[in-house]
mmCIF file of C-alpha atoms in Angstrom:
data_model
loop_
_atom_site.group_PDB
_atom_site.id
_atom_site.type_symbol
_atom_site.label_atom_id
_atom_site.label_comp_id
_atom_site.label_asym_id
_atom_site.label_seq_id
_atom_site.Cartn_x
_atom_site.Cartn_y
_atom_site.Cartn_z
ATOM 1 C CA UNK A 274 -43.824 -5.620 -6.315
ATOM 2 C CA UNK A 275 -40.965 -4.885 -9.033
ATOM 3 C CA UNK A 276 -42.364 -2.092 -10.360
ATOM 4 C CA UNK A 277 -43.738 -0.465 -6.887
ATOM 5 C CA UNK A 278 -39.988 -0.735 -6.073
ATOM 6 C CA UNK A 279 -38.964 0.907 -9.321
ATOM 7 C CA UNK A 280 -40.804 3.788 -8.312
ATOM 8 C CA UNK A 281 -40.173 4.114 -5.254
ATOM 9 C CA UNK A 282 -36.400 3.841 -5.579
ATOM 10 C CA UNK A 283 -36.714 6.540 -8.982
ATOM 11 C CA UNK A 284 -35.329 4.114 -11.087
ATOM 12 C CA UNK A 285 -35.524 4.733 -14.387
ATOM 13 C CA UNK A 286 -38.319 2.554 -16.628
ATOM 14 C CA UNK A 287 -39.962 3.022 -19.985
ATOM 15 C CA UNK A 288 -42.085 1.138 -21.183
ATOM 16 C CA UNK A 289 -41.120 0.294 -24.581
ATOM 17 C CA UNK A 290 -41.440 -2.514 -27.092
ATOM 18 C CA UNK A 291 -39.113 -5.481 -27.057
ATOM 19 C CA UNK A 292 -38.301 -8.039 -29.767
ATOM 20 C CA UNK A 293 -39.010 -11.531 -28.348
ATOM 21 C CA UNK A 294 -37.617 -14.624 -29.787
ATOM 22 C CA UNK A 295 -40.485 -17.124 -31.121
ATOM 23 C CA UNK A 296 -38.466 -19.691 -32.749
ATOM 24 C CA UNK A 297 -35.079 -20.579 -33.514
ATOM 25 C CA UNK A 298 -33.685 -22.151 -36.437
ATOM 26 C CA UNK A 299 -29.829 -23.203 -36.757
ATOM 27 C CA UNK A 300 -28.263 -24.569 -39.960
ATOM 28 C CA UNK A 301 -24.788 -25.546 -40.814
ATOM 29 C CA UNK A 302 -23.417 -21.657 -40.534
ATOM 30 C CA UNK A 303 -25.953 -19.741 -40.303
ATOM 31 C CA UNK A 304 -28.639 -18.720 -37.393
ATOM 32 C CA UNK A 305 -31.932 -18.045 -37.753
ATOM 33 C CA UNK A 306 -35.181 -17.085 -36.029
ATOM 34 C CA UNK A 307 -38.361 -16.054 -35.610
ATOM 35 C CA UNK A 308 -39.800 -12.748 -33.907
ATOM 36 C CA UNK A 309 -42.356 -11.136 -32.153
ATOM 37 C CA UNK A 310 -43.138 -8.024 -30.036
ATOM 38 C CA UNK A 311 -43.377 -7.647 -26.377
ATOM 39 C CA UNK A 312 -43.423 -4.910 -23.782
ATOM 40 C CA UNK A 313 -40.389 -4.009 -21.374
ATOM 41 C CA UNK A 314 -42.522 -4.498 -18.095
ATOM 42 C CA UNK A 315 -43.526 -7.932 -19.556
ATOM 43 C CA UNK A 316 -40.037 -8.652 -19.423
ATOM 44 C CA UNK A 317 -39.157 -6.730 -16.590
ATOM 45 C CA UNK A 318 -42.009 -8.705 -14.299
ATOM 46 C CA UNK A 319 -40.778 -12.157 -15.624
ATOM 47 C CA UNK A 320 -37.902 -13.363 -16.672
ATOM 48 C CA UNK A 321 -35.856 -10.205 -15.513
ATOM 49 C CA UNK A 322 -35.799 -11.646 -12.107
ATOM 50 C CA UNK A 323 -34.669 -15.100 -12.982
ATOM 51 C CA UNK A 324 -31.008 -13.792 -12.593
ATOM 52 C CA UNK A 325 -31.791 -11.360 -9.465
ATOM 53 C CA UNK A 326 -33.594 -14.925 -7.909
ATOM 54 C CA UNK A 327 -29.995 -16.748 -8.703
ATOM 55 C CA UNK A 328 -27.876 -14.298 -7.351
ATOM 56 C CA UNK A 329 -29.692 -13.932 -3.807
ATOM 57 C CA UNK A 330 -29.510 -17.743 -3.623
ATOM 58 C CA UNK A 331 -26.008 -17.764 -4.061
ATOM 59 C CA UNK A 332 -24.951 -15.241 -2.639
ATOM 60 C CA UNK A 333 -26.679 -16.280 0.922
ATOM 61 C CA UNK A 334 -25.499 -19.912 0.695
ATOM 62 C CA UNK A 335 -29.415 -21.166 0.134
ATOM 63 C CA UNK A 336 -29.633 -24.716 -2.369
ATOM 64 C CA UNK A 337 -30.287 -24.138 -6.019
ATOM 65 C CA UNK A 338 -31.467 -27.166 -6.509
ATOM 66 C CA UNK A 339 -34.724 -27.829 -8.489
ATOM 67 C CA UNK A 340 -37.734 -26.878 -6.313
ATOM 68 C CA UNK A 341 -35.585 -23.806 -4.351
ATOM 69 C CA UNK A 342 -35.795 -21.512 -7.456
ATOM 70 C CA UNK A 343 -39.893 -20.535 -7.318
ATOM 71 C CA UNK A 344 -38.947 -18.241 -10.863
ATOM 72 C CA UNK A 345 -36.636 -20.657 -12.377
ATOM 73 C CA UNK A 346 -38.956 -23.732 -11.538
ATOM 74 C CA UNK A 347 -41.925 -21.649 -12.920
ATOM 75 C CA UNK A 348 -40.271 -20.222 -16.298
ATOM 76 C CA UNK A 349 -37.141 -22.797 -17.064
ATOM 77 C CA UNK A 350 -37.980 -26.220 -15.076
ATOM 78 C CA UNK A 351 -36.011 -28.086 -17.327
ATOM 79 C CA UNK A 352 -33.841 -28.033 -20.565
ATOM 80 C CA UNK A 353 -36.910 -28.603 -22.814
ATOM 81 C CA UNK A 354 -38.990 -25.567 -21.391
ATOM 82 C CA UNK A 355 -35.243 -23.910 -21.472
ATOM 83 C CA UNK A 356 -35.181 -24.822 -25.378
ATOM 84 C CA UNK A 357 -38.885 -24.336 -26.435
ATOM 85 C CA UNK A 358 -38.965 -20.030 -26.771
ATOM 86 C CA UNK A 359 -42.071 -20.146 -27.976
ATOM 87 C CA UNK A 360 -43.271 -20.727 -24.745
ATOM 88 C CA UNK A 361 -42.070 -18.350 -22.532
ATOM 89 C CA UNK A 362 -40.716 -14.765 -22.588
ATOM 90 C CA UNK A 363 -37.475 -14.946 -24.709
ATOM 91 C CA UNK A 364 -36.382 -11.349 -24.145
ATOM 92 C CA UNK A 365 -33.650 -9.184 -23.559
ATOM 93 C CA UNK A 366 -30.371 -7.808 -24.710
ATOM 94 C CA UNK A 367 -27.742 -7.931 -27.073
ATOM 95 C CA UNK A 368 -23.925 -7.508 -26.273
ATOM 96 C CA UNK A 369 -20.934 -7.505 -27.533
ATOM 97 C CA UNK A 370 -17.262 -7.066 -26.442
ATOM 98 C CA UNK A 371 -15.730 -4.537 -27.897
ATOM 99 C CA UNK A 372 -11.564 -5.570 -28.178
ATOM 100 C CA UNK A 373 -9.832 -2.395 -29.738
ATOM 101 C CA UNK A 374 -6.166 -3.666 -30.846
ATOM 102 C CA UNK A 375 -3.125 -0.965 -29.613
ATOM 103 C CA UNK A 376 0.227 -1.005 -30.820
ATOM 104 C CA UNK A 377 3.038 -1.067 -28.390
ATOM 105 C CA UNK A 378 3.886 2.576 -27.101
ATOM 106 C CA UNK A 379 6.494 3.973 -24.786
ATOM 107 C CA UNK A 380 4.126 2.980 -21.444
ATOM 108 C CA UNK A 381 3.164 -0.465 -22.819
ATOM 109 C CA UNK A 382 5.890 -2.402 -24.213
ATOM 110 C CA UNK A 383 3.723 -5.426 -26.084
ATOM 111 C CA UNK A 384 0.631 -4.725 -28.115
ATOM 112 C CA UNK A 385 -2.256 -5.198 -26.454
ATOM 113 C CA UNK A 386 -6.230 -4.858 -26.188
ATOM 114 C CA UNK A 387 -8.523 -1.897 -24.831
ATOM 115 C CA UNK A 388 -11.607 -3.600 -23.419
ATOM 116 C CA UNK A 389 -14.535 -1.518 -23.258
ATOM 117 C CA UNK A 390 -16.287 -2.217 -20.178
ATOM 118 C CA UNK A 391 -18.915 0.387 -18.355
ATOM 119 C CA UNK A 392 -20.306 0.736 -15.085
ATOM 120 C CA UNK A 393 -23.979 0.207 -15.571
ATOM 121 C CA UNK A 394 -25.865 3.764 -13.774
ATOM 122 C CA UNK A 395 -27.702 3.235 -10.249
ATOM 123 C CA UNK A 396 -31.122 4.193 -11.573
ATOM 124 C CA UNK A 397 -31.817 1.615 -14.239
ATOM 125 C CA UNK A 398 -34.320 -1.389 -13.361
ATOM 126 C CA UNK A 399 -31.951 -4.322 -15.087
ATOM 127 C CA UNK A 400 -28.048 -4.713 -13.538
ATOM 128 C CA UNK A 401 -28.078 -1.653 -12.483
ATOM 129 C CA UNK A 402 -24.436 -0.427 -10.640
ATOM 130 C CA UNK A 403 -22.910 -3.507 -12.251
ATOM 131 C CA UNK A 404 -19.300 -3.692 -15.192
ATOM 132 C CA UNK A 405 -21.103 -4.355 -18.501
ATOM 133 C CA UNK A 406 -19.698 -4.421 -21.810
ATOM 134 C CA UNK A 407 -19.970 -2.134 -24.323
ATOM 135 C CA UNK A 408 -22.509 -2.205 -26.380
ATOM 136 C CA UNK A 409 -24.896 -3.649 -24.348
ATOM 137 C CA UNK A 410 -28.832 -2.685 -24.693
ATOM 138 C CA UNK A 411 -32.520 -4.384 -24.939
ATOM 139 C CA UNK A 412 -33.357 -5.701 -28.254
ATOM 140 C CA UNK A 413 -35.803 -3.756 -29.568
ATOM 141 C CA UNK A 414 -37.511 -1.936 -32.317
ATOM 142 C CA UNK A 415 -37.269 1.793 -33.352
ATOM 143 C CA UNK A 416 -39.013 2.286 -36.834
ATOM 144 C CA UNK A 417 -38.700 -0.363 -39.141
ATOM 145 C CA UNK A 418 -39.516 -3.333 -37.358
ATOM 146 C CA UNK A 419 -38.408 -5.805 -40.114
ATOM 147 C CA UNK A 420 -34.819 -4.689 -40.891
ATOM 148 C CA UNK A 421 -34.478 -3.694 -36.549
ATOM 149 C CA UNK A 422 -34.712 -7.638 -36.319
ATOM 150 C CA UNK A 423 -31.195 -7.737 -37.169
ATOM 151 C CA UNK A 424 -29.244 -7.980 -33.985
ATOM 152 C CA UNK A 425 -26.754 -5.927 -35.640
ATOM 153 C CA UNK A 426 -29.212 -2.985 -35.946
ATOM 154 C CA UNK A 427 -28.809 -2.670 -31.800
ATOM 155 C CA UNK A 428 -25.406 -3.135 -31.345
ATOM 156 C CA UNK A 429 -24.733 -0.547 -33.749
ATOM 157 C CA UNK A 430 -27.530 2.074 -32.302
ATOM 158 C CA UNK A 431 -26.187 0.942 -28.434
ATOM 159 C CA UNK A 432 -22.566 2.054 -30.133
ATOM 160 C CA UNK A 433 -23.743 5.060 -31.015
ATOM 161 C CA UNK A 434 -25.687 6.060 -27.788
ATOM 162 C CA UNK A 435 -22.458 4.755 -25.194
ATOM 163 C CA UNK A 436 -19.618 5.733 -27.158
ATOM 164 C CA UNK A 437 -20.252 8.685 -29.288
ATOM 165 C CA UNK A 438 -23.223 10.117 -27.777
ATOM 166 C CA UNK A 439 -26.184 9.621 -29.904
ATOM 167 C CA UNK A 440 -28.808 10.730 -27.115
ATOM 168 C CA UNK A 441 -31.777 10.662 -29.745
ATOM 169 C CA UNK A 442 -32.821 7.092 -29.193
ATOM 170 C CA UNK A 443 -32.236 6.497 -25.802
ATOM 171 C CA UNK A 444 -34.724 7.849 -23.321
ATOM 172 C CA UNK A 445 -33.676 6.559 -20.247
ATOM 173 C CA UNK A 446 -30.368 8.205 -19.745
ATOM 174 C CA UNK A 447 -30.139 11.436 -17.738
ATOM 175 C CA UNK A 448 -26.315 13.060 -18.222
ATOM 176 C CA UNK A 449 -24.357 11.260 -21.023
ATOM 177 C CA UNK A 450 -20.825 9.805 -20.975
ATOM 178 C CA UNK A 451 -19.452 9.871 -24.073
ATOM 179 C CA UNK A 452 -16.011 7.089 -24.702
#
């Protein structure tokens, strides 16, 4: 039904690989993991709509409760299944806030913050018309699968595509804003 809607609405959808987490590992300061490879409509039929299946429920007053979520009871029952990856789709996106630090000036008499927020465009499949920071973009691999692991590696690419225009690596956009 998800993706009959995505085409009928022309929303924008390709069909690219995905990291997925497989395991996690966390030491005393560090954070590590384990990978894999999935597909976008994997994700996008699964655990896309946990948050789509939250939002209608709260947003129309109906219980939460376990046993009124069909998705969540299904993919995240309970904090073990929550915990456990391995198990279940363990997709998605990395984000960051990005705080740039201004001096005071003649309209702003304290130094301050500029936030960079976006307004996500109408014809993408996830969040689409919500605020969402910037960078924000799906975790996933371009050529070198090993060193794109690093979460780093897409925050920096989803910096270059939203703020200075890098329009080689994403294939979803139609006109670009550039910060």
């Amino acid at each position: 039904q998800r993706l009959a809607e995505t085409l009928a609405l022309g929303h924008r959808m390709v069909n690219m690989p995905l990291f997925r987490l497989l395991d996690v590992d966390m030491r005393k300061h560090q954070l590590a993991g384990t990978v894999g490879v999935t597909d976008f409509v994997g994700y996008v039929v699964t655990m896309d709509l946990l948050e789509g299946e939250l939002v209608d429920a709260l947003t129309t007053d109906r219980p939460t409760s376990p046993g009124a979520l069909p998705l969540r009871d299904t993919y995240m029952r309970n904090l073990t299944a929550a915990l456990n990856v391995g198990d279940r789709m363990c997709a998605g996106g990395a984000l960051a806030l990005t705080a740039i630090a201004r001096p005071a000036d003649a309209f702003r008499s304290e130094p301050d913050y500029l936030l960079l927020v976006q307004e996500r465009s109408g014809h993408v499949i996830n969040a689409a018309r919500r605020l969402a920071v910037i960078p924000k973009g799906f975790h996933q691999p371009l050529t070198d699968f090993r060193a794109d692991t690093q979460v780093g590696a897409t925050l920096r690419r989803e910096m270059e595509e939203e703020l200075f225009g890098r329009d080689d690596v994403d294939n979803t956009v139609g006109e670009q804003r550039h910060a």
